[in-house]
Coordinates of C-alpha atoms and ligand atoms in Angstrom, one line a residue:
X121 CA 123.0 151.8 160.4
X122 CA 126.0 149.5 160.4
X123 CA 126.2 149.9 164.1
X124 CA 122.5 149.0 164.5
X125 CA 123.0 145.9 162.3
X126 CA 126.0 144.9 164.4
X127 CA 124.1 145.4 167.6
X128 CA 121.2 143.3 166.2
X129 CA 123.6 140.6 165.0
X130 CA 125.5 140.4 168.2
X131 CA 122.8 138.7 170.3
X132 CA 122.0 136.5 167.3
X133 CA 125.7 135.4 167.1
X134 CA 125.8 134.8 170.8
X135 CA 122.6 132.7 170.7
X136 CA 123.9 130.7 167.7
X137 CA 127.1 130.0 169.6
X138 CA 125.0 128.8 172.6
X139 CA 122.8 126.8 170.3
X140 CA 125.9 125.3 168.7
X141 CA 127.2 124.3 172.0
X142 CA 123.9 122.7 173.0
X143 CA 123.6 120.8 169.8
X144 CA 126.5 118.6 170.6
X145 CA 125.2 116.4 173.4
X146 CA 127.4 116.3 176.4
X147 CA 128.3 112.9 177.6
X148 CA 127.1 112.5 181.2
X149 CA 129.5 111.8 184.0
X150 CA 128.8 108.3 185.4
X151 CA 129.3 107.4 189.0
X152 CA 128.8 103.8 190.1
X153 CA 128.7 103.8 193.9
X154 CA 129.1 100.1 194.6
X155 CA 128.8 98.6 198.0
X156 CA 130.0 95.2 199.1
X157 CA 127.5 92.7 200.7
X158 CA 124.8 95.2 201.6
X159 CA 121.4 93.5 201.9
X160 CA 118.2 94.5 200.3
X161 CA 116.6 95.7 203.5
X162 CA 119.7 97.4 204.9
X163 CA 119.0 101.0 204.0
X164 CA 116.4 102.9 206.1
X165 CA 114.2 103.6 203.1
X166 CA 114.1 99.9 202.3
X167 CA 112.9 99.1 205.7
X168 CA 115.7 98.8 208.2
X169 CA 114.5 99.6 211.7
X170 CA 117.9 100.3 213.1
X171 CA 120.4 101.4 210.4
X172 CA 120.6 105.0 209.4
X173 CA 121.1 106.1 205.8
X174 CA 120.0 109.7 205.6
X175 CA 121.9 110.5 202.4
X176 CA 120.8 107.3 200.6
X177 CA 117.2 108.1 201.7
X178 CA 117.6 111.6 200.3
X179 CA 119.0 110.1 197.0
X180 CA 116.0 107.9 196.9
X181 CA 113.7 110.9 197.4
X182 CA 115.4 112.9 194.7
X183 CA 115.9 109.9 192.3
X184 CA 114.5 106.6 191.3
X185 CA 114.3 103.4 193.3
X186 CA 114.4 99.9 191.8
X187 CA 112.6 97.6 194.2
X188 CA 113.4 94.4 192.2
X189 CA 117.1 94.9 191.5
X190 CA 119.4 91.9 191.3
X191 CA 123.1 91.4 191.5
X192 CA 124.3 89.1 188.7
X193 CA 125.8 86.7 191.3
X194 CA 125.4 85.7 194.9
X195 CA 128.9 86.7 195.9
X196 CA 131.7 89.1 195.0
X197 CA 133.8 87.9 192.1
X198 CA 131.1 86.4 189.8
X199 CA 128.8 89.5 190.3
X200 CA 131.7 91.9 189.6
X201 CA 133.0 89.9 186.7
X202 CA 129.6 89.8 185.1
X203 CA 128.9 93.4 185.7
X204 CA 132.2 94.7 184.4
X205 CA 132.1 92.3 181.3
X206 CA 128.4 92.7 180.8
X207 CA 128.1 89.0 180.4
X208 CA 126.6 86.0 182.2
X209 CA 129.0 83.6 184.0
X210 CA 129.2 80.9 181.3
X211 CA 130.6 83.4 178.8
X212 CA 133.5 84.6 181.0
X213 CA 133.9 81.6 183.3
X214 CA 134.3 83.5 186.6
X215 CA 131.8 81.5 188.6
X216 CA 133.3 81.4 192.1
X217 CA 135.3 83.3 194.7
X218 CA 138.7 81.5 195.0
X219 CA 137.6 78.0 194.0
X220 CA 134.6 76.1 192.6
X221 CA 135.1 73.4 195.3
X222 CA 134.5 75.1 198.7
X223 CA 133.2 73.0 201.6
X224 CA 133.4 69.3 202.6
X225 CA 134.5 67.4 199.4
X226 CA 133.1 64.1 200.7
X227 CA 129.6 65.7 200.5
X228 CA 130.0 66.9 196.9
X229 CA 128.1 64.5 194.7
X230 CA 129.5 66.0 191.5
X231 CA 132.6 67.6 190.1
X232 CA 131.9 71.3 189.7
X233 CA 132.7 73.2 186.5
X234 CA 136.1 74.7 187.1
X235 CA 136.4 78.4 187.9
X236 CA 138.2 80.6 185.4
X237 CA 139.7 84.1 185.6
X238 CA 138.0 86.9 183.6
X239 CA 140.2 87.1 180.5
X240 CA 142.2 90.2 179.8
X241 CA 140.8 89.9 176.3
X242 CA 137.3 90.5 177.6
X243 CA 136.4 94.1 176.5
X244 CA 135.0 95.5 179.7
X245 CA 132.8 98.5 180.4
X246 CA 135.9 100.3 181.6
X247 CA 137.6 99.8 178.2
X248 CA 134.4 100.7 176.3
X249 CA 134.0 104.0 178.2
X250 CA 137.7 104.8 178.0
X251 CA 137.6 104.3 174.2
X252 CA 134.4 106.4 174.1
X253 CA 136.2 109.4 175.5
X254 CA 135.8 109.0 179.2
X255 CA 138.4 109.4 181.9
X256 CA 137.9 106.2 183.9
X257 CA 138.8 105.7 187.5
X258 CA 138.4 103.0 190.2
X259 CA 138.8 103.5 193.9
X260 CA 138.3 100.4 196.1
X261 CA 137.8 96.7 195.6
X262 CA 138.5 95.2 192.1
X263 CA 138.4 91.5 193.0
X264 CA 138.5 90.3 189.5
X265 CA 141.5 88.7 187.8
X266 CA 144.4 90.9 186.8
X267 CA 144.7 94.6 187.4
X268 CA 141.9 97.1 186.9
X269 CA 144.4 99.2 184.9
X270 CA 144.6 96.3 182.4
X271 CA 140.8 96.4 182.0
X272 CA 140.2 100.0 181.0
X273 CA 140.6 101.9 184.3
X274 CA 143.0 104.8 183.6
X275 CA 143.2 105.8 187.2
X276 CA 143.6 102.6 189.2
X277 CA 143.5 103.1 193.0
X278 CA 142.1 99.7 193.7
X279 CA 143.2 97.9 196.8
X280 CA 143.0 94.4 198.4
X281 CA 141.0 93.9 201.5
X282 CA 144.1 92.9 203.4
X283 CA 145.6 96.4 202.8
X284 CA 143.0 97.9 205.2
X285 CA 144.5 98.7 208.6
X286 CA 141.6 100.0 210.6
X287 CA 143.4 100.0 213.9
X288 CA 146.1 102.2 212.6
X289 CA 144.1 104.5 210.4
X290 CA 140.7 104.6 212.3
X291 CA 139.2 104.6 208.8
X292 CA 136.7 101.7 208.7
X293 CA 137.2 99.8 205.4
X294 CA 139.2 102.8 204.1
X295 CA 135.8 104.5 203.4
X296 CA 137.1 108.0 204.0
X297 CA 140.3 107.5 202.1
X298 CA 138.5 106.1 199.1
X299 CA 135.9 108.9 199.2
X300 CA 138.7 111.6 199.3
X301 CA 140.4 110.0 196.3
X302 CA 137.1 109.8 194.4
X303 CA 136.4 113.5 195.1
X304 CA 139.9 114.5 194.0
X305 CA 139.3 112.4 190.8
X306 CA 136.1 114.4 190.1
X307 CA 137.8 117.7 190.8
X308 CA 140.6 116.9 188.4
X309 CA 138.2 115.7 185.6
X310 CA 135.2 117.8 186.0
X311 CA 135.7 119.4 182.6
X312 CA 135.5 116.2 180.7
X313 CA 133.2 113.2 180.9
X314 CA 134.3 110.8 183.6
X315 CA 133.4 107.3 184.8
X316 CA 133.9 107.0 188.5
X317 CA 133.7 103.5 189.8
X318 CA 133.7 103.5 193.6
X319 CA 133.5 99.9 194.8
X320 CA 133.8 100.3 198.6
X321 CA 135.2 97.5 200.7
X322 CA 132.4 98.2 203.1
X323 CA 130.1 96.8 204.3
X324 CA 131.8 93.4 204.0
X325 CA 133.0 91.5 207.0
X326 CA 135.2 92.0 209.0
X327 CA 132.9 94.8 210.4
X328 CA 134.5 98.0 211.4
X329 CA 133.2 101.3 212.9
X330 CA 134.7 104.3 214.6
X331 CA 134.3 104.4 218.4
X332 CA 131.9 107.4 218.4
X333 CA 129.7 105.7 215.8
X334 CA 129.8 102.5 217.8
X335 CA 128.9 104.3 221.0
X336 CA 126.0 106.0 219.2
X337 CA 124.5 102.7 218.0
X338 CA 125.2 100.9 221.2
X339 CA 122.9 103.4 223.0
X340 CA 120.3 103.3 220.3
X341 CA 117.2 101.1 220.8
X342 CA 117.7 97.9 218.8
X343 CA 115.3 97.1 215.9
X344 CA 113.4 93.8 215.4
X345 CA 115.0 93.2 212.1
X346 CA 118.5 94.8 212.7
X347 CA 120.5 95.1 215.9
X348 CA 124.2 95.0 215.3
X349 CA 125.9 98.3 216.3
X350 CA 129.2 97.7 214.5
X351 CA 127.4 96.8 211.3
X352 CA 125.0 99.7 211.6
X353 CA 128.0 102.0 212.2
X354 CA 129.7 100.7 209.0
X355 CA 126.5 101.3 207.0
X356 CA 126.3 104.9 208.3
X357 CA 130.0 105.5 207.5
X358 CA 129.3 104.3 203.9
X359 CA 126.2 106.5 203.8
X360 CA 128.4 109.5 204.7
X361 CA 130.7 108.6 201.8
X362 CA 127.7 108.8 199.5
X363 CA 126.7 112.1 200.9
X364 CA 130.2 113.5 200.4
X365 CA 130.2 112.3 196.8
X366 CA 126.8 113.9 196.1
X367 CA 127.8 117.1 197.7
X368 CA 131.0 117.2 195.7
X369 CA 129.0 116.8 192.5
X370 CA 126.9 119.8 193.5
X371 CA 129.9 121.8 194.7
X372 CA 131.6 121.3 191.3
X373 CA 128.4 122.4 189.5
X374 CA 128.1 119.2 187.5
X375 CA 124.9 117.8 189.0
X376 CA 122.9 118.5 185.8
X377 CA 125.1 116.2 183.8
X378 CA 126.0 113.5 186.3
X379 CA 124.3 110.3 187.0
X380 CA 124.9 108.3 190.2
X381 CA 123.9 104.7 190.6
X382 CA 123.9 103.1 194.1
X383 CA 123.8 99.4 194.5
X384 CA 125.4 96.4 196.2
X385 CA 127.3 93.4 194.7
X386 CA 125.3 90.7 196.4
X387 CA 123.0 90.1 199.4
X388 CA 124.0 90.1 203.0
X389 CA 125.4 87.6 205.5
X390 CA 123.0 85.6 207.6
X391 CA 123.5 87.6 210.7
X392 CA 122.0 90.7 209.0
X393 CA 118.4 89.5 208.5
X394 CA 116.6 90.4 205.3
X395 CA 113.1 89.2 206.2
X396 CA 111.0 88.4 204.3
X397 CA 113.7 87.2 201.9
X398 CA 115.0 83.7 202.1
X399 CA 118.7 82.9 202.1
X400 CA 122.0 84.7 202.5
X401 CA 125.0 85.8 200.5
X402 CA 126.2 82.9 198.4
X403 CA 122.7 81.5 197.7
X404 CA 120.5 81.9 194.7
X405 CA 117.5 82.5 196.8
X406 CA 116.4 86.1 196.9
X407 CA 118.3 87.0 200.0
X408 CA 121.6 86.3 198.2
X409 CA 120.9 88.2 195.0
X410 CA 118.3 90.9 195.7
X411 CA 120.0 94.3 196.3
X412 CA 119.1 97.9 197.0
X413 CA 119.4 100.2 194.0
X414 CA 118.9 103.9 193.5
X415 CA 119.5 106.1 190.4
X416 CA 120.0 109.8 190.8
X417 CA 120.2 112.2 187.8
X418 CA 118.3 115.3 188.7
X419 CA 118.0 116.8 185.2
X420 CA 116.7 113.5 183.6
X421 CA 115.4 111.1 186.3
X422 CA 112.1 112.1 188.0
X423 CA 112.4 112.7 191.7
X424 CA 110.5 110.2 193.9
X425 CA 110.0 107.8 191.0
X426 CA 110.4 104.0 191.3
X427 CA 110.2 100.8 189.3
X428 CA 109.3 97.2 190.0
X429 CA 110.9 95.9 186.7
X430 CA 113.5 93.2 187.5
X431 CA 116.9 94.6 186.6
X432 CA 120.4 93.2 187.0
X433 CA 123.8 94.7 187.2
X434 CA 124.8 93.2 183.8
X435 CA 122.4 95.9 182.5
X436 CA 124.8 98.6 183.5
X437 CA 127.3 98.1 180.7
X438 CA 124.7 98.7 177.8
X439 CA 123.0 101.4 180.0
X440 CA 126.2 103.4 180.3
X441 CA 126.9 103.1 176.5
X442 CA 123.4 104.3 175.8
X443 CA 123.7 107.2 178.2
X444 CA 127.0 108.2 176.6
X445 CA 125.7 107.8 173.1
X446 CA 128.2 105.1 172.3
X447 CA 127.6 102.1 170.1
X448 CA 127.7 98.6 171.4
X449 CA 131.1 97.0 170.8
X450 CA 131.3 94.8 167.7
X451 CA 131.9 91.1 168.1
X452 CA 131.0 91.2 171.8
X453 CA 127.8 89.8 173.3
X454 CA 126.2 91.9 176.0
X455 CA 123.7 90.0 178.0
X456 CA 122.1 93.0 179.7
X457 CA 119.7 95.5 178.3
X458 CA 119.9 99.3 178.5
X459 CA 117.9 100.8 181.4
X460 CA 118.1 104.3 180.1
X461 CA 114.4 104.5 178.9
X462 CA 113.3 103.2 182.3
X463 CA 115.5 105.7 184.1
X464 CA 114.0 108.6 182.0
X465 CA 110.4 107.4 182.5
X466 CA 110.0 106.9 178.7
X467 CA 109.2 103.2 179.1
X468 CA 107.9 101.0 181.9
X469 CA 109.1 97.6 180.7
X470 CA 112.1 95.9 179.1
X471 CA 112.3 93.6 176.1
X472 CA 113.9 90.9 178.1
X473 CA 111.7 88.2 179.4
X474 CA 114.1 86.4 181.8
X475 CA 117.2 86.8 183.9
X476 CA 119.5 83.8 184.3
X477 CA 122.1 82.6 186.8
X478 CA 124.6 79.7 186.3
X479 CA 126.5 78.6 189.4
X480 CA 127.8 75.0 188.7
X481 CA 130.0 75.2 191.9
X482 CA 130.0 74.4 195.6
X483 CA 130.1 77.1 198.2
X484 CA 130.7 76.3 201.9
X485 CA 128.5 77.4 204.7
X486 CA 127.1 75.2 207.5
X487 CA 123.5 75.5 208.5
X488 CA 122.9 78.8 206.9
X489 CA 119.6 80.6 207.1
X490 CA 117.2 79.5 204.4
X491 CA 119.6 76.9 202.9
X492 CA 118.6 73.8 201.0
X493 CA 121.0 71.6 202.9
X494 CA 123.2 71.8 206.0
X495 CA 126.6 71.6 204.3
X496 CA 126.7 74.2 201.6
X497 CA 125.3 77.6 200.7
X498 CA 125.3 76.6 197.1
X499 CA 125.4 73.3 195.3
X500 CA 125.6 73.4 191.4
X501 CA 122.5 75.2 190.2
X502 CA 121.1 77.1 187.2
X503 CA 118.3 79.6 187.7
X504 CA 115.8 81.5 185.6
X505 CA 113.7 84.4 186.8
X506 CA 110.8 85.2 184.4
X507 CA 108.4 87.8 185.7
X508 CA 106.7 86.5 188.8
X509 CA 108.2 83.0 188.4
X510 CA 111.5 81.7 189.5
X511 CA 112.9 78.2 188.8
X512 CA 116.0 76.7 190.4
X513 CA 117.5 73.7 188.6
X514 CA 119.8 71.5 190.7
X515 CA 122.5 69.6 188.8
X516 CA 123.1 66.8 191.4
X517 CA 119.5 65.4 191.3
X518 CA 119.4 65.8 187.5
X519 CA 122.6 64.0 186.8
X520 CA 122.5 61.3 189.6
X521 CA 118.8 60.8 190.4
X522 CA 117.1 59.9 187.2
X523 CA 117.2 63.1 185.2
X524 CA 114.1 64.7 183.6
X525 CA 112.2 61.4 183.6
X526 CA 112.1 61.4 187.4
X527 CA 111.4 65.1 187.8
X528 CA 108.3 64.7 189.8
X529 CA 110.1 62.8 192.5
X530 CA 113.8 63.6 192.4
X531 CA 113.7 67.2 193.7
X532 CA 115.8 68.5 190.8
X533 CA 113.7 71.7 190.5
X534 CA 112.2 74.3 192.8
X535 CA 109.6 76.7 191.4
X536 CA 108.4 79.8 193.2
X537 CA 106.0 82.6 192.5
X538 CA 108.1 85.4 193.9
X539 CA 105.4 88.0 193.6
X540 CA 103.0 86.1 195.9
X541 CA 105.7 84.3 197.8
X542 CA 108.8 86.5 198.0
X543 CA 110.1 84.2 200.8
X544 CA 110.3 81.2 198.5
X545 CA 108.5 79.1 201.0
X546 CA 106.2 77.1 198.8
X547 CA 107.8 75.0 196.0
X548 CA 105.1 74.9 193.2
X549 CA 107.0 72.5 190.9
X550 CA 104.3 69.9 191.1
X551 CA 101.3 72.2 191.2
X552 CA 102.4 74.2 188.1
X553 CA 104.1 71.6 185.8
X554 CA 103.3 73.7 182.7
X555 CA 105.2 76.6 184.1
X556 CA 108.0 74.4 185.3
X557 CA 108.5 72.7 182.0
X558 CA 108.3 75.9 180.0
X559 CA 110.9 77.5 182.2
X560 CA 113.1 74.4 181.8
X561 CA 112.8 74.8 178.1
X562 CA 113.9 78.4 178.3
X563 CA 116.7 77.4 180.6
X564 CA 117.9 74.7 178.1
X565 CA 117.8 77.2 175.2
X566 CA 119.8 79.7 177.3
X567 CA 122.3 77.0 178.3
X568 CA 122.8 76.0 174.7
X569 CA 123.3 79.7 173.7
X570 CA 125.8 80.4 176.4
X571 CA 127.4 76.9 176.4
X572 CA 126.6 76.6 180.1
X573 CA 127.9 73.2 181.3
X574 CA 126.6 71.0 184.0
X575 CA 128.5 69.9 187.1
X576 CA 129.3 66.2 186.3
X577 CA 130.4 62.9 187.7
X578 CA 134.1 63.1 188.4
X579 CA 135.0 60.7 185.5
X580 CA 132.9 62.5 182.9
X581 CA 133.1 65.7 180.9
X582 CA 130.8 68.6 181.6
X583 CA 127.9 68.6 179.2
X584 CA 124.5 70.3 178.8
X585 CA 121.2 68.9 180.0
X586 CA 118.2 67.7 177.9
X587 CA 114.7 68.3 179.3
X588 CA 112.9 65.7 177.1
X589 CA 111.1 62.6 178.2
X590 CA 112.9 59.4 177.5
X591 CA 116.4 60.9 177.1
X592 CA 117.8 59.2 180.1
X593 CA 121.1 60.0 181.7
Ligands
CA893 CA1 130.3 90.9 198.0

């Protein structure tokens, strides 16, 4: 009898043990595969007629594609600082790459808001995940002030672009070296939750590809949209890295509990066309900020799913906390919103109404595609995207050309319906004054909340705007 009871109890005990193990939710491994300067149309599945991205296409088939994904900035440092801190630029001050005054100074009508470094006091997503029990590692381009190891990355194998020696290594942008390091990191940490941040130096200029890849694309028929063999080669090398990472996840048997997010830090250079998008890297037009984005998490994210909700990389910080079951840090404002419910197909919208950009700086670039003027890619600007509508507010015209009172004639705003006119070809500021003025109100409220300052006359202090009649500057 005892023996029978024991035999009966044995499977019960075993199942209890299993149940017990299941009760404690396992934190998912998080892999952020972050590419530099890859445009919205660069992957095959997004419409390139020349590039080849078989692994990314496969990831898109097995995961979820975000067709309206945005970077939080039009170039490297502001986008990365905003993503890692989870905050818009006015809160952390990293608004520019190198300098807020880039380009011909005699053509700058205002003094830009000075660029600041991301403070070491800023509690980053690296620190939040580390404190939440994750092993955190970075392999590639940090490009924010200080060291990644000081901002929560326990394994810091970040490098500067100048350290890449392609001629010597035959490793374009160190893609294969970084991939190997990332795979070793996963092997070593597969039994505990890890956060793998893999910000490749690719596909940033200067373009590099191995000879055999180059030969292949040189002999391939050129597309109408894309036609550069070196760039195409570099894109394919990067795609191979993604494939290696995905295969390593499968090989380690952790694919059920690992989420991979693929995206880019900003739009592409002008030579790599992104038609129908207007503008290039460095501009706040869609070509500068719209990026490819795919989420892969086989056990939770439906294969072949997609979303047209506008998302931005500042959403990643709260998303990762949410996925990991961690609380938002106290005393820290996170500007993004968790995307977890979107990923899991539980919701189809976000609470947020708008996405904002604040770039009160000058960025050089002569006669660039889609630019507003021939001297700069960016003049001081603040932008709001609200659903189908997008408004760009230009500081120079506001400060120097009559302010809000002269709004109908001074060209201080551009308004686009980006659903109907994704090319931002028709400024509707005069046709839809109601929308224009409402968006300006939203912008002003946001600028007050974040203390976002205007670029100013050189003798004056930076201040905030007022979009009310009769309040003349
Ligand atoms: Ca970049």
